[in-house]
Short mmCIF file of C-alpha atoms in Angstrom, two decimals:
data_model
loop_
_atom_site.label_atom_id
_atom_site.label_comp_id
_atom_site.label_asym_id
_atom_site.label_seq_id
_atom_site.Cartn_x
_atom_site.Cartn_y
_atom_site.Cartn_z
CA UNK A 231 -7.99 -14.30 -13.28
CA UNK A 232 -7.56 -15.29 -9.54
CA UNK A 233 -8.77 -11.77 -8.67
CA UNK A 234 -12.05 -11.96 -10.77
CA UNK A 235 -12.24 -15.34 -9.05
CA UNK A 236 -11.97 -14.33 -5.73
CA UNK A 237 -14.11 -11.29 -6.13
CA UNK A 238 -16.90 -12.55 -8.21
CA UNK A 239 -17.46 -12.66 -11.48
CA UNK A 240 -20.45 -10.57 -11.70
CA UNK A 241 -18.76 -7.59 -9.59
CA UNK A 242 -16.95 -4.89 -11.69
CA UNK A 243 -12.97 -4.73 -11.90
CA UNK A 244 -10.92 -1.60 -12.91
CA UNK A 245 -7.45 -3.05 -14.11
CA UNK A 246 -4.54 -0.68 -15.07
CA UNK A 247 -1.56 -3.07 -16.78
CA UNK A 248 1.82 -1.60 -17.32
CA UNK A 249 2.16 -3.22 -20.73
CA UNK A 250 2.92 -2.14 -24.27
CA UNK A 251 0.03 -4.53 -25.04
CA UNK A 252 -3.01 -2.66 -25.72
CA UNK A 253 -5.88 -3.13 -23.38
CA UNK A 254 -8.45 -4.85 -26.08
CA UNK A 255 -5.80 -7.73 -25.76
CA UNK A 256 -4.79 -7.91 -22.73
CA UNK A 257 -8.77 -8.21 -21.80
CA UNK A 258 -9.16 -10.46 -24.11
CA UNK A 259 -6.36 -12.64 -22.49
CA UNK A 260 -8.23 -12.33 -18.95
CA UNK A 261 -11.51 -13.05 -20.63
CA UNK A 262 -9.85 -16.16 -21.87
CA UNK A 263 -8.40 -17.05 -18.66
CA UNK A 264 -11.86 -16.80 -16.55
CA UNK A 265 -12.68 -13.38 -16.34
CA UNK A 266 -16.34 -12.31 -17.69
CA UNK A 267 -15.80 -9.52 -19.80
CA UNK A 268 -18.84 -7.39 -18.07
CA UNK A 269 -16.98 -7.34 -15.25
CA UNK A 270 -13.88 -5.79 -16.81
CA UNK A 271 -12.61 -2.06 -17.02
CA UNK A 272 -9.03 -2.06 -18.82
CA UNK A 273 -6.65 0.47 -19.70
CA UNK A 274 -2.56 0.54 -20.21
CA UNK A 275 -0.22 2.74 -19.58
CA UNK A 276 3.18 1.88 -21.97
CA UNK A 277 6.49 0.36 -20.39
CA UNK A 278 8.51 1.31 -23.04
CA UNK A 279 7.20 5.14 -22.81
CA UNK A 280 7.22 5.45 -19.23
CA UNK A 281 9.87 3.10 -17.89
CA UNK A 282 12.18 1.00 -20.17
CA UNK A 283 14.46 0.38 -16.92
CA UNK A 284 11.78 -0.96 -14.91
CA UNK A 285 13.36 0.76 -11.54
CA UNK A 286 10.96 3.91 -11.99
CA UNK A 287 7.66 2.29 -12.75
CA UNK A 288 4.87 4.60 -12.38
CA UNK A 289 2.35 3.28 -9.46
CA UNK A 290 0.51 6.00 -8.48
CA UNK A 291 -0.43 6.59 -12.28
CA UNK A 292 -2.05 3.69 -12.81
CA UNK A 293 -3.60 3.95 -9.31
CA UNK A 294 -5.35 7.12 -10.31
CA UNK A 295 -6.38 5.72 -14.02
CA UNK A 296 -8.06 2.36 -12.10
CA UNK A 297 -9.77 4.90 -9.77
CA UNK A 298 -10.87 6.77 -12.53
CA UNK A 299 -12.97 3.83 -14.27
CA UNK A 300 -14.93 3.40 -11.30
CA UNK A 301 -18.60 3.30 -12.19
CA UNK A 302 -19.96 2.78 -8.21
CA UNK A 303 -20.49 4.67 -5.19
CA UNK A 304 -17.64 2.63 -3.26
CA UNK A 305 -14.22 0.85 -4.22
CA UNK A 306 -11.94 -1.09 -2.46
CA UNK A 307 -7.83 -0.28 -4.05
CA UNK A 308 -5.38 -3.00 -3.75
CA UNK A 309 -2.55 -3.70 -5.73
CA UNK A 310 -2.52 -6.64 -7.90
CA UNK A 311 0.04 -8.46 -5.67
CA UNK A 312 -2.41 -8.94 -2.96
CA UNK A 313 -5.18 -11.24 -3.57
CA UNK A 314 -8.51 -10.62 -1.71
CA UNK A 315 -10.18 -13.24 0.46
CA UNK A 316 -12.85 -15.01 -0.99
CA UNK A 317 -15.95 -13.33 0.79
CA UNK A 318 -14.79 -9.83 0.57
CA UNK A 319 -17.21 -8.59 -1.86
CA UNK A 320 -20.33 -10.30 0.11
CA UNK A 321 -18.66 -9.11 3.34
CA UNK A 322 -18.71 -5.09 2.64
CA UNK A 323 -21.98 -5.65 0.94
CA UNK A 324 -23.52 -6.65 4.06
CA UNK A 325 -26.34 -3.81 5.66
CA UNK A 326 -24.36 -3.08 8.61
CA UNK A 327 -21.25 -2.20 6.85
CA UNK A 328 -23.50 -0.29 3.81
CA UNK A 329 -24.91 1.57 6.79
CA UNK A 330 -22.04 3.01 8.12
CA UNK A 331 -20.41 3.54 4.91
CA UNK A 332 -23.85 5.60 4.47
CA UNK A 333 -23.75 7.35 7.74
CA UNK A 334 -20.08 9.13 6.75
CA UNK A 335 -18.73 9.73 3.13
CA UNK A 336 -15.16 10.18 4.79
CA UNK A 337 -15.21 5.94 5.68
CA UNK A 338 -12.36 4.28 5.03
CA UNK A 339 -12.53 0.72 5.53
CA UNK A 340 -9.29 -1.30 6.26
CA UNK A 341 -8.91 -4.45 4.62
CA UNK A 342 -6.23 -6.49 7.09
CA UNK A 343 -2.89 -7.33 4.44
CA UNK A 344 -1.33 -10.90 5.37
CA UNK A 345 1.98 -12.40 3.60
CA UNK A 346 2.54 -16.00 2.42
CA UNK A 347 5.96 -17.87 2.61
CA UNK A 348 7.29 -18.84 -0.68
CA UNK A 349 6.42 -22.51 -1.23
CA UNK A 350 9.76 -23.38 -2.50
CA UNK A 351 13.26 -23.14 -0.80
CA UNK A 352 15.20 -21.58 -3.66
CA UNK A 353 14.76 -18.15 -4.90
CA UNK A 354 12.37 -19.10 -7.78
CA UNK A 355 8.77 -17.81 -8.57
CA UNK A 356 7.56 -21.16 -8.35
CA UNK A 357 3.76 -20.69 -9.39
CA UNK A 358 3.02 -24.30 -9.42
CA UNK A 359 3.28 -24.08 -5.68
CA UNK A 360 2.71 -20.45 -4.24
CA UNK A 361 -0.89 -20.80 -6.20
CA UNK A 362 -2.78 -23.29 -4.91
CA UNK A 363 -1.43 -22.19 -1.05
CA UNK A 364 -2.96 -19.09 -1.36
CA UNK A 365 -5.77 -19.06 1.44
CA UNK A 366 -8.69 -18.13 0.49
CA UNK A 367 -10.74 -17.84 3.58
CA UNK A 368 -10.08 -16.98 6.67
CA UNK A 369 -9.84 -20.59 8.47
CA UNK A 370 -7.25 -21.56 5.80
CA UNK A 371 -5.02 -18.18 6.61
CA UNK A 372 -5.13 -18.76 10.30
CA UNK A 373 -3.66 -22.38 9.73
CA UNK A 374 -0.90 -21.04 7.64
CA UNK A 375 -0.21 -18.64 10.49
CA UNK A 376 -0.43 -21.21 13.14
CA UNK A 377 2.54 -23.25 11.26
CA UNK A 378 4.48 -19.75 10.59
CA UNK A 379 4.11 -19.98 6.91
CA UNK A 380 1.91 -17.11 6.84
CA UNK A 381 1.84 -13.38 8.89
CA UNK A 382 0.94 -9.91 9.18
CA UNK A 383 2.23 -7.79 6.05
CA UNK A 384 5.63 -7.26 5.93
CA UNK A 385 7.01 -7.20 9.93
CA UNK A 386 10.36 -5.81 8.91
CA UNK A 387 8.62 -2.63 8.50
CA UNK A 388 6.49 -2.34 11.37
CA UNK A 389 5.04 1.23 10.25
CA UNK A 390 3.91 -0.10 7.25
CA UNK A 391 0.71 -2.24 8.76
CA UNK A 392 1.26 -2.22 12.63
CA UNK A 393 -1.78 0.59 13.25
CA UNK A 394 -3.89 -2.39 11.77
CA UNK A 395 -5.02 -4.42 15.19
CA UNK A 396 -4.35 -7.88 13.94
CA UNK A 397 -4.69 -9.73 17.44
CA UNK A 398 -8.37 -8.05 17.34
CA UNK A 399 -9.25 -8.92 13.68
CA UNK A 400 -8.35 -12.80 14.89
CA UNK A 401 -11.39 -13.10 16.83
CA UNK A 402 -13.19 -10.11 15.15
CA UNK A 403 -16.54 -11.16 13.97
CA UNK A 404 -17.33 -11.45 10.18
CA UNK A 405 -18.43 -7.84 8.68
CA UNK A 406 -18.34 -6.70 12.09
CA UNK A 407 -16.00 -2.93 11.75
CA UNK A 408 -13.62 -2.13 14.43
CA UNK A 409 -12.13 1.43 14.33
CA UNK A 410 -8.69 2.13 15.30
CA UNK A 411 -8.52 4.48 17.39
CA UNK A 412 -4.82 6.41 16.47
CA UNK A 413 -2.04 5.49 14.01
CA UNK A 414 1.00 4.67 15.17
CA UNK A 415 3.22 5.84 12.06
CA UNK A 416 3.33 8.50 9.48
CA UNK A 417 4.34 4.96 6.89
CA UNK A 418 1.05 3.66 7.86
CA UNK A 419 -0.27 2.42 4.15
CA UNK A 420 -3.92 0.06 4.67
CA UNK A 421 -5.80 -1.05 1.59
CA UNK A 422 -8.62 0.67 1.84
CA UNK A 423 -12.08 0.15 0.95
CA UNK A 424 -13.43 3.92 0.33
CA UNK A 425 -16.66 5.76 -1.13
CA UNK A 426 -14.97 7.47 -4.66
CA UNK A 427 -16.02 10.76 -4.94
CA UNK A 428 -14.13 14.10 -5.44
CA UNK A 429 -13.22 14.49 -1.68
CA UNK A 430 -10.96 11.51 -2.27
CA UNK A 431 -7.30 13.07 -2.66
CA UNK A 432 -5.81 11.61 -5.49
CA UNK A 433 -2.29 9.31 -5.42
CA UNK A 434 0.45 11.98 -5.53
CA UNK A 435 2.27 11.08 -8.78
CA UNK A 436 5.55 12.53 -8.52
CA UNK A 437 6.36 9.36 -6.35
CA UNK A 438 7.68 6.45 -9.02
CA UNK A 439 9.23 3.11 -8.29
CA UNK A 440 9.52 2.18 -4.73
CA UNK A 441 8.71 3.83 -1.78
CA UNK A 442 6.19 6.39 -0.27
CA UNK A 443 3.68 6.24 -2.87
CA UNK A 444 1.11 4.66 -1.09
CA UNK A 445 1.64 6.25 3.20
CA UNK A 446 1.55 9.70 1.51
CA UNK A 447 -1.81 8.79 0.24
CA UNK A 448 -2.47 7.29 3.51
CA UNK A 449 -1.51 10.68 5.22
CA UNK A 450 -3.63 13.06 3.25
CA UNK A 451 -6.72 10.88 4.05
CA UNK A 452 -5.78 11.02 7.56
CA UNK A 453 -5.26 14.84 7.63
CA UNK A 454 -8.51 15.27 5.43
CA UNK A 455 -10.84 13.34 7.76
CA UNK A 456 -10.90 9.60 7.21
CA UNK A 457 -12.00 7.47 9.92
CA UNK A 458 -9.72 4.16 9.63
CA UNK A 459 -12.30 0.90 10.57
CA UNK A 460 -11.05 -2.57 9.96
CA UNK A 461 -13.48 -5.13 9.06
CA UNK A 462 -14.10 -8.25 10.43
CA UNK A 463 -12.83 -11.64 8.66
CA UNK A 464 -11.63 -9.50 5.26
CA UNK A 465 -8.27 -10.20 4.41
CA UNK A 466 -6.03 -9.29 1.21
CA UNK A 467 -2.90 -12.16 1.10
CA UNK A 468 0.48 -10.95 -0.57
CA UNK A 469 1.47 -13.33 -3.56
CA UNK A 470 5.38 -14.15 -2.53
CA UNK A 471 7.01 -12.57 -6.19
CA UNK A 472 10.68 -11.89 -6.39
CA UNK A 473 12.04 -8.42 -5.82
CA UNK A 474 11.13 -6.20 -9.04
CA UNK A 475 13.75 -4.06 -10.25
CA UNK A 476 12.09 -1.16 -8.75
CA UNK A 477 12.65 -2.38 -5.04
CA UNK A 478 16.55 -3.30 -6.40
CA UNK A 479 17.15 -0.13 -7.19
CA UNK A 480 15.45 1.23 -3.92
CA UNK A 481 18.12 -1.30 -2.18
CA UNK A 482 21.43 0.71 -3.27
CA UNK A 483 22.70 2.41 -1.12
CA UNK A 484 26.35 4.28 -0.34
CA UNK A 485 29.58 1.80 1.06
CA UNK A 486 29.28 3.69 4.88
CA UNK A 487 25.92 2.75 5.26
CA UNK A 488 26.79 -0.73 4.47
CA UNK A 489 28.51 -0.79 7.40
CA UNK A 490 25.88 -0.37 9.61
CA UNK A 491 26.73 3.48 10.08
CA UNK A 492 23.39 5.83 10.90
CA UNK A 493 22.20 8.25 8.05
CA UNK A 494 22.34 10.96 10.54
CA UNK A 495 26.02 10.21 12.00
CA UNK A 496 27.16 9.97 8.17
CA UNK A 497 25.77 13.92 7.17
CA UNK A 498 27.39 14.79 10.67
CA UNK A 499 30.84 13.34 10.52
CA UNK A 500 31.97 12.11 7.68
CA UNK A 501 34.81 13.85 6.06
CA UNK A 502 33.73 12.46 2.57
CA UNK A 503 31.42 14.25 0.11
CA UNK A 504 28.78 11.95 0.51
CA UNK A 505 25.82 12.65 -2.68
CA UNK A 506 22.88 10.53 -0.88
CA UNK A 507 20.83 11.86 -4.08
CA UNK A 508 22.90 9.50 -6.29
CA UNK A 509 20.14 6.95 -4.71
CA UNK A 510 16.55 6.33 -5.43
CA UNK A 511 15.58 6.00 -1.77
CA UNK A 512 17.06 9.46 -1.22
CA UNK A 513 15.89 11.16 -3.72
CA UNK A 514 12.15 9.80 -2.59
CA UNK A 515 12.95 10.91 0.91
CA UNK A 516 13.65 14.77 0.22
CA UNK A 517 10.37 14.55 -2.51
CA UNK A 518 8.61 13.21 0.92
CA UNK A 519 9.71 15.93 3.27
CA UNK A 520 8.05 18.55 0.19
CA UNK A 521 5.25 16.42 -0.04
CA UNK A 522 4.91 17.00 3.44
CA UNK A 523 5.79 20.83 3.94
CA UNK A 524 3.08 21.01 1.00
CA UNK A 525 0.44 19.17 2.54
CA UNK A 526 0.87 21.18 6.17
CA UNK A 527 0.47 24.55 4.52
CA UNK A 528 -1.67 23.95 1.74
CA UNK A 529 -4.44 21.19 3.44
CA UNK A 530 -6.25 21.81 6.61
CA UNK A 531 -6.38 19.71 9.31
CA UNK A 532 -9.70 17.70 9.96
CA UNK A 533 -8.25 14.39 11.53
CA UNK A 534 -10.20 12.57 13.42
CA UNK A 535 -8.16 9.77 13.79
CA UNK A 536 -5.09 11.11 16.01
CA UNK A 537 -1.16 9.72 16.04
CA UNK A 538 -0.84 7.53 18.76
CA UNK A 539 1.01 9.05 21.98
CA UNK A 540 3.78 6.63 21.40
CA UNK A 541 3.91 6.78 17.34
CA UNK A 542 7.29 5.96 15.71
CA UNK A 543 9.50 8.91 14.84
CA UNK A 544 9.49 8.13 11.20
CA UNK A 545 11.74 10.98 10.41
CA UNK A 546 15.24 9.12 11.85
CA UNK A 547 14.83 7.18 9.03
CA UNK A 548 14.86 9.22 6.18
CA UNK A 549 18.22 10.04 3.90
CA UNK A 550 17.96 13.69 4.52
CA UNK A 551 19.36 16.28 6.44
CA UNK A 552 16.54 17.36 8.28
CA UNK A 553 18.29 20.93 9.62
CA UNK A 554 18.45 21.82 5.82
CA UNK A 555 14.67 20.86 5.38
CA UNK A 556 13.47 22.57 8.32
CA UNK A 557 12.48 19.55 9.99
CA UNK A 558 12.73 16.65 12.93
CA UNK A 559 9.74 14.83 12.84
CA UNK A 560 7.58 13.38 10.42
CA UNK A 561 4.40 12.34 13.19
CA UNK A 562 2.00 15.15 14.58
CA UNK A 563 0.60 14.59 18.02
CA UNK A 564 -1.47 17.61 17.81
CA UNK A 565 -2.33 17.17 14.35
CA UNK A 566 -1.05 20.26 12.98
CA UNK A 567 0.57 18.99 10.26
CA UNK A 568 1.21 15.83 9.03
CA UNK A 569 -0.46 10.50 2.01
CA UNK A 570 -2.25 5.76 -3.55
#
């Protein structure tokens, strides 16, 4: 209900719930907690069918089915963890912003992501609190900011949001767009505000659970010729949840890298059979590097938005060996070849 809130009643929603609940109730339950019912799209995708474990929930499924019930020109994809300001909607409506959206079907519009500090010192989803702290404009974010109980999305992974210019969106005028002008990592993953039509890849859905599902999306807009603009006094705010099981089992990982021991000097040296594929984040790394082989032979380059000179070299990261996969690094300077 704080989304239909926040983005107006009379403005159209498409809602995918992982539920065995079947949409006609869980509508009715966000019809009953605020939501006008004009304004809703629902569908469900099954837990028990799909993921009875919880640790391989499938994202970029229901990413695709929300997309799919879109009945206007443009739509803005967030995940239901992030709550949008409360002038978003009027703020990509405004003439200037419809203009340029207008001007160049391959727009996307970067809504800045912010994170709020849980409002309670135990490790608790304490509602009563984190709720009514959730900023809704722009004044109230900056304050929580200003006392460091509020920042950029998620700063222990500085690829994740760092191409986004957040010192410039500070004093960036409402609806005024700013485009970036390169991306500084290959896990660069904006929500996006975006004209839906069948140029727009779709979320690649061999990537469940954690990781990757939403930069590889991210990357095949970037390769296909999106423009990335940020926009002026829009903001999305993470709601502080606990870790779902999903990002547990992402955690895991083998004893030796425990101990603070590089991926890379592991493969190299150690005289143990090491099977990195026994763990989720492994096994999303190699589908990455194929995701990425794919994309580099299969999509042609028409990026207008180039990697920044001094982009991260996302590729030390990943639990792979990159002499089997034929590769060293995941960024493309020149563009020639480089992901909802």
């Amino acid at each position: 209900p704080h989304h239909c809130d926040r983005w107006g009643k009379s403005h159209p929603l498409s809602i995918v719930v992982f539920t065995d609940r079947s949409a006609d109730d869980v509508t009715a339950q966000l019809v009953s907690d605020g939501c006008s019912p004009d304004q809703l799209a629902v569908q469900t995708v099954s837990k028990s069918r799909y993921d009875p474990t919880g640790t391989e929930y499938p994202v970029n499924i229901l990413r695709n089915m929300a997309f799919s019930r879109v009945r206007t020109t443009h739509a803005v994809y967030a995940d239901v963890d992030f709550w949008p300001s409360a002038e978003l909607h009027d703020l990509l409506s405004r003439p200037s912003v419809a203009e340029r959206f207008a001007g160049d079907a391959k727009l996307a519009v970067v809504v800045p992501a912010f994170q709020m500090t849980r409002r309670c010192p135990e490790y608790r989803d304490c509602r009563e609190l984190n709720i009514p702290s959730m900023p809704r404009h722009k004044k109230a974010l900056l304050s929580l900011v200003k006392k460091r109980e509020a920042s950029s999305f998620d700063p222990t992974n500085a690829g994740g949001h760092g191409s986004t210019k957040y010192i410039t969106w500070r004093d960036q005028e409402a609806g005024v767009l700013k485009d970036l002008p390169c991306i500084k990592s290959n896990r660069y993953e904006p929500y996006l505000a975006v004209r839906y039509c069948r140029d727009l890849p779709p979320f690649q859905e061999g990537f469940t659970g954690y990781g990757k599902n939403k930069m590889t999306w991210a990357m095949q807009l970037r390769r296909t010729g999106y423009l990335f603009s940020q926009l002026g006094e829009a903001f999305l705010v993470h709601y502080p949840h606990l870790d779902s099981a999903a990002r547990l089992e992402w955690n895991k990982k083998p004893e030796q890298l425990k101990k603070g021991v590089a991926v890379g000097e592991l493969l190299e040296h150690s005289e143990q059979e090491i099977d990195l594929k026994a763990f989720k984040r492994a096994r999303v790394d190699q589908l990455f590097m194929e995701f990425k082989k794919w994309m580099g032979e299969e999509v042609e380059d028409r990026a207008r938005v180039p990697m920044c000179e001094n982009s991260l070299n996302d590729d030390v990261r990943l639990w792979v060996n990159l002499n089997e996969n034929g590769s060293g690094h995941a960024n493309d300077h020149t563009s020639s070849s480089t992901s909802r």
